[in-house]
Amino acid sequence: MPSVADTIVTALKRHRIDCFFGQSLPSALVLACEAAGIRQIAYRQENSGGAMADAYARISGRIGMVVAQNGPAAALLVAPMAECRQAGIPLIAFVQEVELAHSDRNAFQEFDHAALFAGVSKFCRRLDDPARVDDIIDRAITAATSGRPGPAVVLLPADVLRGPAQPAPFARTASLGQWPLDRPAASAEAVAQAAALIAGARNPVVIAGGGVLNSRASAALQALMDTAHLPVFTTNMGKGAVDETHPLAGGVQGALNGPHSLARQTQPILDAADVVLLIGTRTNQNGTDNWKIYPRGATFVHIDIDPMEIGRTYEALRLLGDARETITALTAALRACDLSRRAAARPGLEARLAEAWSAFDNVRRVYAASDAAPLRPERVMAELQPLLTPDTIVVADASYSSMWVVGQLRGATAGARFLTPRGLAGLGWGMPMGLGAAIARPGAPVVALVGDGGFAHNWAELETAVRHNIPLVTVVLNNGVLGFQKDAETVKFGRYTSACHFRDVDHAAIARAVGMQAERIARADQIAPALRDALAAGAPRLIEVMTAPDAHPALSLFAGTLDR
């Protein structure tokens, strides 16, 4: 007779879930999944498993699934789930619960999981009734993939999981595992009002956030920018939403606007904006440089799937809806408007943006072309740039690794994926996210850029990469310090704490210890050959680059202090 675990597996297959990230528990569920051909990617630690499922969802367009034991294992899922909650990424977590008869009796590793996950999930339910398996799973997946996506949790008492299945009261046949699940568009009245504002503006600009990528709206955005002749900037999480070689693309705007940055060159265009169209952005602190980069007198129009994000900081004309559908409707409305002012302004805009990109290349050359040792991260990015293909996925850890990727690489494909954990910006997720991305898109080149500080959080997953033969190229920038922490404390306090420096660690040796081919490089002429060989290998590789401890991205925090 089928068990409840078997019934869950049937539901998972209906929702097209064909792999998950786990570590054997809940055993009844994992055994049933593997027997049915649903692949387990066995992580070494739950924090990493959550990050893998996050990246899997971002790249595949399907919900990510992670499983864990109750108690301490469940607690380790909280941080990656918080990243998904903030970034709007759908995740379903199946967490083992103590047997029903043992509940509330201090059973082994018993914990109040509903309270634990309350702040980081959209949905959390315990499966008590075997007849309600389909109901609970469909509700969980619907919560995760609809509206602003996020995590959902299903708690599985061990005895219920092992017990016999029961007939469902109502048949369910829908497949809900893709996202966005629903695509509502903003009202025609609001869209027409926005089109009139944009068509009549002197200097409108677009700010594209991560919601554009979540909605798979890059093609729609490019049609909008070409139709209405609009300059488009992105946030950190929105990088890749547009082809940055497009003549109207202005690259990333945000806190990376210090000397030697692209945003410093393009800021005058933003300063002159009279209408700012925000798309799929939380207008958060880093994305707005402490809420300073937008003109105070501008009129804002905001497209977002989450009604609470519209007007959070900037009062705006509300276009509540899916980014792709609403952009498409806005483009159609603009075609009915007089766009002669916009068309006349386009050549000048393109010239100014071309000058900005050229000026950026000139000011960063001192670092990007440097042969100095220890190596500059900008030189590493300059050597990676020509190796990028339309299919390449670049993943970065939080902190400086994210800034090197979003601030130095230029994406030449609309919809290119640069994954950065900027929802909560936790250290240590870069390499696990790279593994999840590589699982989601077999055959695509995937590079994860991590610092030595963040990499130490999760380097056990090197063994995961080898065991599953996941062809991820991990580039470790080893500068021996917690870079941002040291630099930020120096600026704010004139000194830094004793935690900022590390002993010398041979990360290549760690990788080789688990059977991964790895090398440590210290010269500029070694970078490109190492990257080319690793990308061509079709197997997990690690490249450790010895980098300058005083190198830092062009953050506004350092303008006038570390950067003079």
XYZ file of C-alpha atoms in Angstrom:
564
model
C 0.000 0.000 0.000
C 1.387 3.457 -0.880
C 2.600 5.597 2.015
C 2.070 9.312 2.570
C 5.647 9.778 1.364
C 4.683 8.098 -1.911
C 1.706 10.435 -2.258
C 3.969 13.453 -1.762
C 6.271 12.183 -4.498
C 3.325 11.851 -6.879
C 2.444 15.476 -6.174
C 6.054 16.590 -6.717
C 6.164 14.903 -10.107
C 2.891 16.589 -11.037
C 4.566 19.920 -10.313
C 7.585 18.914 -12.465
C 10.030 18.798 -9.556
C 12.798 16.475 -10.701
C 15.583 17.241 -8.212
C 16.024 18.568 -4.709
C 18.757 19.472 -2.244
C 18.957 17.347 0.885
C 20.939 15.219 3.276
C 18.873 12.031 3.547
C 16.221 13.334 5.958
C 13.235 13.036 6.113
C 14.340 9.525 5.184
C 10.920 8.202 4.155
C 10.460 11.085 1.728
C 14.007 10.985 0.321
C 13.853 7.227 -0.245
C 10.507 7.586 -2.020
C 11.858 10.443 -4.171
C 14.937 8.527 -5.225
C 12.879 5.411 -5.988
C 10.732 7.534 -8.299
C 13.689 9.104 -10.112
C 13.703 12.487 -8.357
C 17.396 13.260 -7.913
C 18.858 14.198 -4.543
C 21.775 16.648 -4.590
C 23.269 15.877 -1.195
C 24.686 18.980 0.454
C 27.096 18.990 3.391
C 25.227 21.643 5.381
C 21.663 22.972 5.303
C 22.689 26.615 4.926
C 24.394 25.651 1.664
C 21.472 23.495 0.559
C 19.097 26.426 0.868
C 21.417 28.597 -1.237
C 21.642 25.863 -3.890
C 17.846 25.645 -4.088
C 17.661 29.450 -4.331
C 19.977 29.614 -7.354
C 18.285 26.599 -8.928
C 14.974 28.476 -8.847
C 16.500 31.687 -10.229
C 18.011 29.928 -13.224
C 15.484 27.170 -13.990
C 12.269 29.159 -13.647
C 10.927 26.374 -11.437
C 10.514 26.223 -7.692
C 13.582 25.123 -5.731
C 13.166 22.298 -3.219
C 15.207 21.616 -0.101
C 14.665 19.069 2.670
C 15.996 18.888 6.221
C 15.766 17.207 9.593
C 13.937 18.905 12.446
C 15.683 21.017 15.102
C 19.218 22.277 14.379
C 19.097 21.284 10.707
C 15.862 23.226 10.259
C 17.397 26.236 12.012
C 20.218 26.280 9.472
C 17.661 26.807 6.690
C 16.527 30.131 8.136
C 19.282 32.310 6.637
C 18.965 31.137 3.000
C 15.193 31.252 3.301
C 15.489 34.860 4.478
C 17.512 35.622 1.327
C 14.723 34.104 -0.796
C 12.075 36.041 1.135
C 13.833 39.338 0.520
C 14.832 38.611 -3.077
C 11.466 37.170 -4.111
C 12.622 33.634 -4.962
C 10.268 30.616 -4.645
C 11.421 27.761 -2.446
C 9.640 24.820 -0.859
C 11.216 23.261 2.222
C 10.080 19.884 3.543
C 11.146 19.650 7.175
C 10.797 16.537 9.299
C 8.698 16.960 12.423
C 8.518 14.753 15.516
C 5.841 12.062 15.588
C 2.382 13.350 16.482
C 2.203 11.308 19.692
C 5.517 12.845 20.814
C 4.523 16.420 20.080
C 4.942 18.950 22.891
C 6.745 16.418 25.115
C 10.342 17.571 24.509
C 10.993 14.860 21.977
C 14.467 14.604 20.463
C 15.231 17.783 18.509
C 11.657 18.992 18.890
C 11.284 22.701 18.218
C 8.548 25.191 17.385
C 9.222 25.216 13.660
C 6.196 27.349 12.848
C 7.640 30.119 15.010
C 11.128 29.501 13.611
C 10.014 30.006 10.026
C 7.356 32.669 10.624
C 9.540 35.589 9.590
C 11.111 33.975 6.540
C 8.243 32.128 4.855
C 5.003 32.967 3.103
C 3.373 29.693 4.150
C 4.076 27.107 6.857
C 1.802 24.149 7.629
C 2.123 20.797 9.352
C 0.763 17.838 7.418
C -1.394 16.012 9.943
C -4.082 14.523 7.700
C -2.886 11.968 5.103
C -5.886 12.783 2.937
C -4.762 16.427 2.601
C -1.344 15.858 0.985
C -2.291 17.374 -2.382
C -4.139 20.258 -0.755
C -1.210 21.262 1.463
C 1.464 20.880 -1.213
C -0.551 22.798 -3.813
C -1.186 25.611 -1.358
C 2.488 25.716 -0.412
C 3.656 25.875 -4.017
C 0.990 28.438 -4.905
C 2.134 30.646 -2.031
C 5.774 30.283 -3.085
C 5.313 30.988 -6.810
C 2.555 33.617 -6.869
C 2.518 37.322 -6.081
C 5.946 38.249 -4.826
C 7.520 34.773 -4.692
C 9.142 33.426 -1.555
C 9.673 30.351 0.620
C 7.019 27.910 1.785
C 7.451 25.201 4.418
C 5.683 21.874 4.883
C 6.328 20.153 8.221
C 6.199 16.367 8.022
C 5.617 14.346 11.196
C 7.700 11.192 10.836
C 4.858 8.823 11.688
C 2.448 10.460 9.245
C 5.089 10.301 6.529
C 5.586 6.554 7.012
C 1.880 5.857 7.386
C -0.593 4.696 4.739
C -1.893 7.096 2.128
C -5.549 8.090 2.185
C -7.810 9.078 -0.722
C -7.898 12.820 -1.422
C -11.334 14.453 -1.130
C -10.872 16.256 -4.480
C -8.739 15.441 -7.495
C -5.857 17.780 -8.369
C -4.137 17.746 -11.753
C -2.631 21.230 -12.151
C 1.140 21.739 -12.407
C 2.096 24.816 -10.362
C 5.865 24.564 -10.014
C 6.863 27.150 -12.618
C 7.149 30.832 -11.737
C 5.788 33.435 -11.902
C 2.660 31.383 -11.501
C 0.263 34.235 -12.300
C 0.913 37.244 -14.539
C -1.554 40.032 -13.730
C -1.042 43.353 -15.530
C -1.589 46.842 -14.162
C -4.886 48.518 -15.008
C -5.267 50.061 -18.456
C -6.026 53.421 -16.845
C -2.780 53.431 -14.833
C -0.780 52.254 -17.855
C -2.198 55.039 -20.042
C -1.359 57.616 -17.375
C 2.206 56.310 -17.137
C 2.619 56.362 -20.912
C 1.512 59.992 -21.068
C 3.994 60.944 -18.333
C 6.887 59.218 -20.073
C 6.048 60.514 -23.546
C 5.818 64.076 -22.268
C 8.913 63.981 -20.066
C 12.102 65.844 -20.921
C 14.506 63.336 -19.372
C 12.817 60.079 -18.343
C 14.956 57.182 -17.121
C 14.272 53.536 -16.267
C 15.648 51.680 -13.235
C 15.335 47.909 -13.676
C 15.585 45.736 -10.577
C 15.727 42.022 -9.906
C 11.988 41.760 -10.486
C 12.623 42.152 -14.225
C 14.743 39.003 -14.221
C 12.342 37.173 -11.906
C 9.547 37.919 -14.391
C 11.666 36.880 -17.409
C 10.911 40.360 -18.755
C 14.212 41.261 -20.450
C 12.871 41.070 -24.013
C 9.878 43.193 -23.040
C 12.169 45.742 -21.396
C 14.350 45.991 -24.487
C 11.252 46.590 -26.612
C 10.230 49.380 -24.227
C 13.623 51.098 -24.323
C 13.734 50.974 -28.141
C 10.124 52.051 -28.633
C 10.257 55.012 -26.240
C 14.008 55.731 -26.617
C 14.582 55.380 -22.872
C 17.929 55.084 -21.079
C 17.904 52.050 -18.795
C 19.962 51.574 -15.661
C 19.820 48.536 -13.398
C 20.228 47.828 -9.724
C 22.770 45.275 -8.521
C 20.153 42.515 -8.626
C 18.841 43.761 -11.947
C 22.189 43.420 -13.720
C 21.673 41.355 -16.852
C 18.117 42.578 -17.363
C 19.321 44.511 -20.427
C 22.126 44.102 -22.917
C 24.709 46.502 -21.515
C 26.205 47.022 -24.965
C 22.894 48.506 -26.139
C 23.430 52.229 -26.856
C 20.752 53.202 -24.326
C 22.090 50.978 -21.519
C 23.653 52.822 -18.596
C 24.862 49.888 -16.534
C 24.430 49.525 -12.778
C 23.425 52.491 -10.627
C 23.552 52.414 -6.848
C 26.222 52.608 -4.181
C 29.006 51.805 -6.680
C 29.380 55.447 -7.688
C 32.752 56.406 -6.268
C 35.849 57.311 -8.295
C 36.781 54.760 -10.998
C 33.114 53.703 -11.348
C 30.713 53.719 -14.272
C 27.918 55.163 -12.108
C 30.063 58.250 -11.387
C 30.124 58.853 -15.157
C 26.402 58.295 -15.731
C 25.098 60.103 -12.621
C 24.517 63.423 -14.491
C 21.920 61.675 -16.667
C 20.119 60.470 -13.569
C 20.435 63.891 -11.902
C 18.530 65.474 -14.802
C 15.664 62.944 -14.723
C 12.168 64.381 -14.418
C 10.384 60.990 -14.623
C 11.854 57.830 -13.074
C 10.280 54.510 -14.042
C 11.092 51.914 -11.381
C 10.553 48.286 -12.398
C 10.768 45.386 -9.950
C 12.986 47.118 -7.415
C 12.682 47.403 -3.647
C 14.384 50.823 -3.720
C 16.618 49.509 -0.951
C 19.606 51.186 0.683
C 22.383 49.773 -1.504
C 20.389 50.094 -4.707
C 19.807 53.803 -4.143
C 23.058 54.731 -2.366
C 21.288 55.514 0.884
C 18.263 56.859 -1.036
C 20.346 59.685 -2.536
C 20.742 59.014 -6.272
C 17.278 59.961 -7.545
C 16.331 63.632 -8.014
C 14.046 64.948 -5.291
C 11.819 66.716 -7.805
C 11.297 63.759 -10.126
C 7.950 62.075 -10.705
C 8.067 58.333 -10.039
C 6.218 55.519 -11.774
C 6.636 52.100 -10.151
C 5.876 48.684 -11.652
C 5.893 45.898 -9.078
C 4.084 42.685 -8.232
C 4.143 43.575 -4.521
C 1.737 46.401 -3.628
C 3.720 47.240 -0.497
C 6.910 47.985 -2.438
C 5.237 50.652 -4.552
C 5.591 53.923 -2.692
C 7.663 52.435 0.139
C 10.109 55.347 -0.098
C 9.218 57.219 -3.286
C 5.565 58.109 -3.793
C 4.746 56.841 -7.256
C 2.093 56.245 -9.866
C 1.140 52.666 -9.033
C 1.421 50.042 -11.761
C 0.667 46.927 -9.762
C 1.340 43.806 -11.774
C 3.775 41.348 -13.244
C 6.765 43.134 -14.767
C 6.659 41.427 -18.179
C 2.940 41.869 -18.730
C 2.879 45.438 -17.470
C 5.949 46.489 -19.485
C 4.334 44.979 -22.578
C 1.121 46.923 -21.932
C 3.090 50.129 -21.303
C 5.025 49.710 -24.552
C 1.784 49.271 -26.485
C 0.338 52.403 -24.846
C 3.474 54.388 -25.684
C 3.213 53.420 -29.356
C -0.061 55.352 -29.416
C 1.642 58.455 -27.994
C 3.602 61.197 -29.696
C 7.202 60.071 -29.120
C 8.859 62.719 -31.273
C 10.469 64.373 -28.248
C 11.907 61.073 -27.156
C 13.167 60.220 -30.650
C 14.826 63.626 -31.000
C 16.614 63.185 -27.671
C 17.917 59.704 -28.462
C 21.098 60.567 -30.428
C 22.296 62.879 -27.683
C 21.513 60.313 -25.010
C 23.375 57.597 -26.858
C 26.396 59.873 -27.261
C 26.432 60.739 -23.551
C 26.179 57.095 -22.544
C 28.932 56.086 -24.967
C 31.132 58.805 -23.492
C 30.351 57.535 -19.989
C 31.335 53.952 -20.837
C 34.509 55.205 -22.522
C 35.418 57.399 -19.557
C 34.838 54.455 -17.231
C 37.171 52.270 -19.266
C 39.809 54.987 -19.086
C 39.628 55.613 -15.330
C 39.610 51.938 -14.369
C 42.483 51.005 -16.690
C 45.003 51.766 -13.964
C 43.673 48.691 -12.136
C 42.111 46.585 -14.907
C 45.357 46.558 -16.908
C 47.681 46.312 -13.916
C 50.345 43.583 -13.807
C 51.128 44.343 -10.167
C 51.312 41.571 -7.604
C 49.375 40.841 -5.490
C 46.813 41.011 -8.286
C 43.967 43.482 -8.589
C 40.460 41.964 -8.761
C 39.704 44.376 -11.609
C 42.389 42.602 -13.654
C 40.740 39.248 -12.936
C 37.412 40.639 -14.176
C 39.093 42.102 -17.276
C 40.476 38.652 -18.133
C 37.094 36.982 -17.521
C 35.177 39.492 -19.663
C 36.156 38.161 -23.128
C 35.401 34.598 -22.015
C 31.739 35.360 -21.299
C 29.244 33.820 -23.715
C 25.487 34.420 -24.002
C 25.013 31.265 -21.894
C 27.546 32.049 -19.163
C 26.215 32.375 -15.626
C 28.336 34.398 -13.209
C 27.596 33.960 -9.515
C 29.124 36.061 -6.762
C 29.252 35.890 -3.011
C 28.043 38.873 -1.012
C 30.211 41.873 -0.151
C 33.106 42.788 -2.443
C 32.677 39.755 -4.708
C 29.247 41.034 -5.761
C 30.654 44.496 -6.346
C 33.474 43.251 -8.583
C 30.975 41.354 -10.724
C 28.256 43.998 -11.055
C 30.717 46.881 -11.308
C 33.370 45.472 -13.647
C 31.737 42.962 -16.015
C 29.624 44.133 -18.955
C 26.795 41.834 -19.936
C 26.227 41.672 -23.692
C 22.997 39.638 -23.605
C 19.538 40.734 -22.485
C 18.557 38.266 -19.778
C 22.140 37.261 -18.955
C 22.423 35.948 -15.422
C 24.640 37.534 -12.825
C 23.518 35.996 -9.532
C 24.293 37.943 -6.384
C 22.696 37.235 -2.992
C 21.600 40.828 -2.453
C 18.260 40.072 -0.790
C 19.954 39.703 2.578
C 23.586 39.730 1.372
C 24.857 36.901 3.559
C 28.460 35.782 3.212
C 29.208 32.245 2.112
C 26.454 31.647 -0.436
C 28.482 32.273 -3.619
C 29.861 28.797 -4.235
C 26.681 26.918 -3.166
C 24.622 29.204 -5.397
C 27.015 28.389 -8.227
C 26.334 24.681 -7.683
C 22.573 25.255 -7.783
C 22.887 27.307 -10.977
C 24.960 24.607 -12.678
C 22.419 21.930 -11.731
C 19.617 24.110 -13.105
C 21.230 24.634 -16.507
C 23.368 21.647 -17.537
C 26.001 22.543 -20.107
C 26.075 26.267 -19.343
C 29.447 27.692 -18.229
C 29.095 28.740 -14.576
C 31.678 30.792 -12.685
C 31.413 31.597 -8.971
C 33.510 34.506 -7.684
C 34.108 34.380 -3.937
C 36.397 36.012 -1.415
C 38.459 33.978 1.006
C 36.400 35.263 3.941
C 33.036 34.169 2.558
C 34.380 30.997 0.980
C 35.412 29.646 4.385
C 31.758 29.555 5.439
C 30.963 26.758 3.008
C 34.097 25.241 1.510
C 32.877 21.792 2.575
C 30.666 21.948 -0.523
C 33.772 21.435 -2.666
C 33.286 17.769 -1.869
C 29.653 18.069 -2.989
C 30.809 19.438 -6.344
C 33.246 16.560 -6.824
C 30.829 13.834 -5.671
C 28.133 15.027 -8.064
C 30.608 16.110 -10.767
C 29.069 19.584 -10.996
C 31.093 21.607 -13.535
C 31.389 24.818 -11.535
C 34.486 27.023 -11.817
C 35.103 28.626 -8.430
C 37.428 31.632 -8.407
C 38.664 32.479 -4.910
C 40.062 35.982 -4.458
C 42.472 35.432 -1.583
C 43.543 38.707 0.001
C 43.857 37.391 3.554
C 41.351 39.876 4.980
C 37.664 40.537 5.488
C 37.891 43.322 2.949
C 34.703 45.308 3.398
C 34.751 44.946 7.160
C 38.317 46.229 7.401
C 37.739 49.101 5.001
C 34.379 50.177 6.427
C 35.708 50.129 9.991
C 38.760 52.110 8.910
C 36.539 54.788 7.348
C 34.058 54.937 10.221
C 36.368 54.468 13.220
C 39.913 55.015 12.006
C 40.833 51.452 12.993
C 39.543 47.908 12.583
C 39.043 44.873 14.799
C 41.308 41.869 15.195
C 38.845 39.675 13.235
C 39.708 41.262 9.893
C 42.972 39.374 9.186
C 43.381 35.637 8.519
C 46.248 33.205 8.463
C 47.438 32.192 5.022
C 45.154 29.401 3.758
C 45.950 27.322 0.697
C 42.463 26.980 -0.792
C 43.770 25.118 -3.824
C 45.176 22.465 -1.492
C 41.784 22.147 0.219
C 40.152 21.588 -3.164
C 42.750 19.008 -4.160
C 42.181 17.222 -0.847
C 38.622 16.360 -1.948
C 39.714 15.330 -5.436
C 39.195 18.592 -7.336
C 41.750 19.942 -9.775
C 42.876 23.350 -8.538
C 45.647 25.881 -8.898
C 46.919 28.955 -7.114
C 48.028 31.855 -9.303
C 49.875 35.050 -8.458
C 50.783 36.587 -11.849
C 48.581 38.452 -14.306
C 49.675 36.308 -17.255
C 48.347 33.220 -15.479
C 44.748 34.437 -15.140
C 43.364 33.977 -18.669
C 44.943 30.531 -19.295
C 43.642 29.281 -15.950
C 40.122 30.534 -16.664
C 40.085 29.110 -20.196
C 41.286 25.699 -19.056
C 38.817 25.534 -16.176
C 35.850 26.549 -18.336
C 36.770 23.982 -20.972
C 37.154 21.149 -18.464
C 33.485 20.296 -18.012
C 34.261 19.340 -14.409
C 34.512 21.144 -11.062
C 37.595 23.362 -10.858
C 39.007 25.880 -8.401
C 41.284 28.814 -9.178
C 42.798 30.657 -6.234
C 44.008 34.153 -7.110
C 46.307 35.979 -4.714
C 44.873 39.494 -4.633
C 45.809 42.834 -3.123
C 44.457 43.317 0.419
C 44.008 47.056 -0.149
C 41.870 46.639 -3.293
C 38.268 47.750 -2.880
C 35.350 48.512 -5.227
C 34.399 52.105 -5.983
C 31.757 52.433 -3.278
C 30.480 55.873 -2.347
C 31.413 55.123 1.277
C 35.085 55.357 0.322
C 34.886 58.498 -1.808
C 37.000 61.182 -0.152
C 38.393 58.714 2.403
C 40.113 55.602 1.021
C 39.636 57.059 -2.479
C 40.857 60.627 -2.858
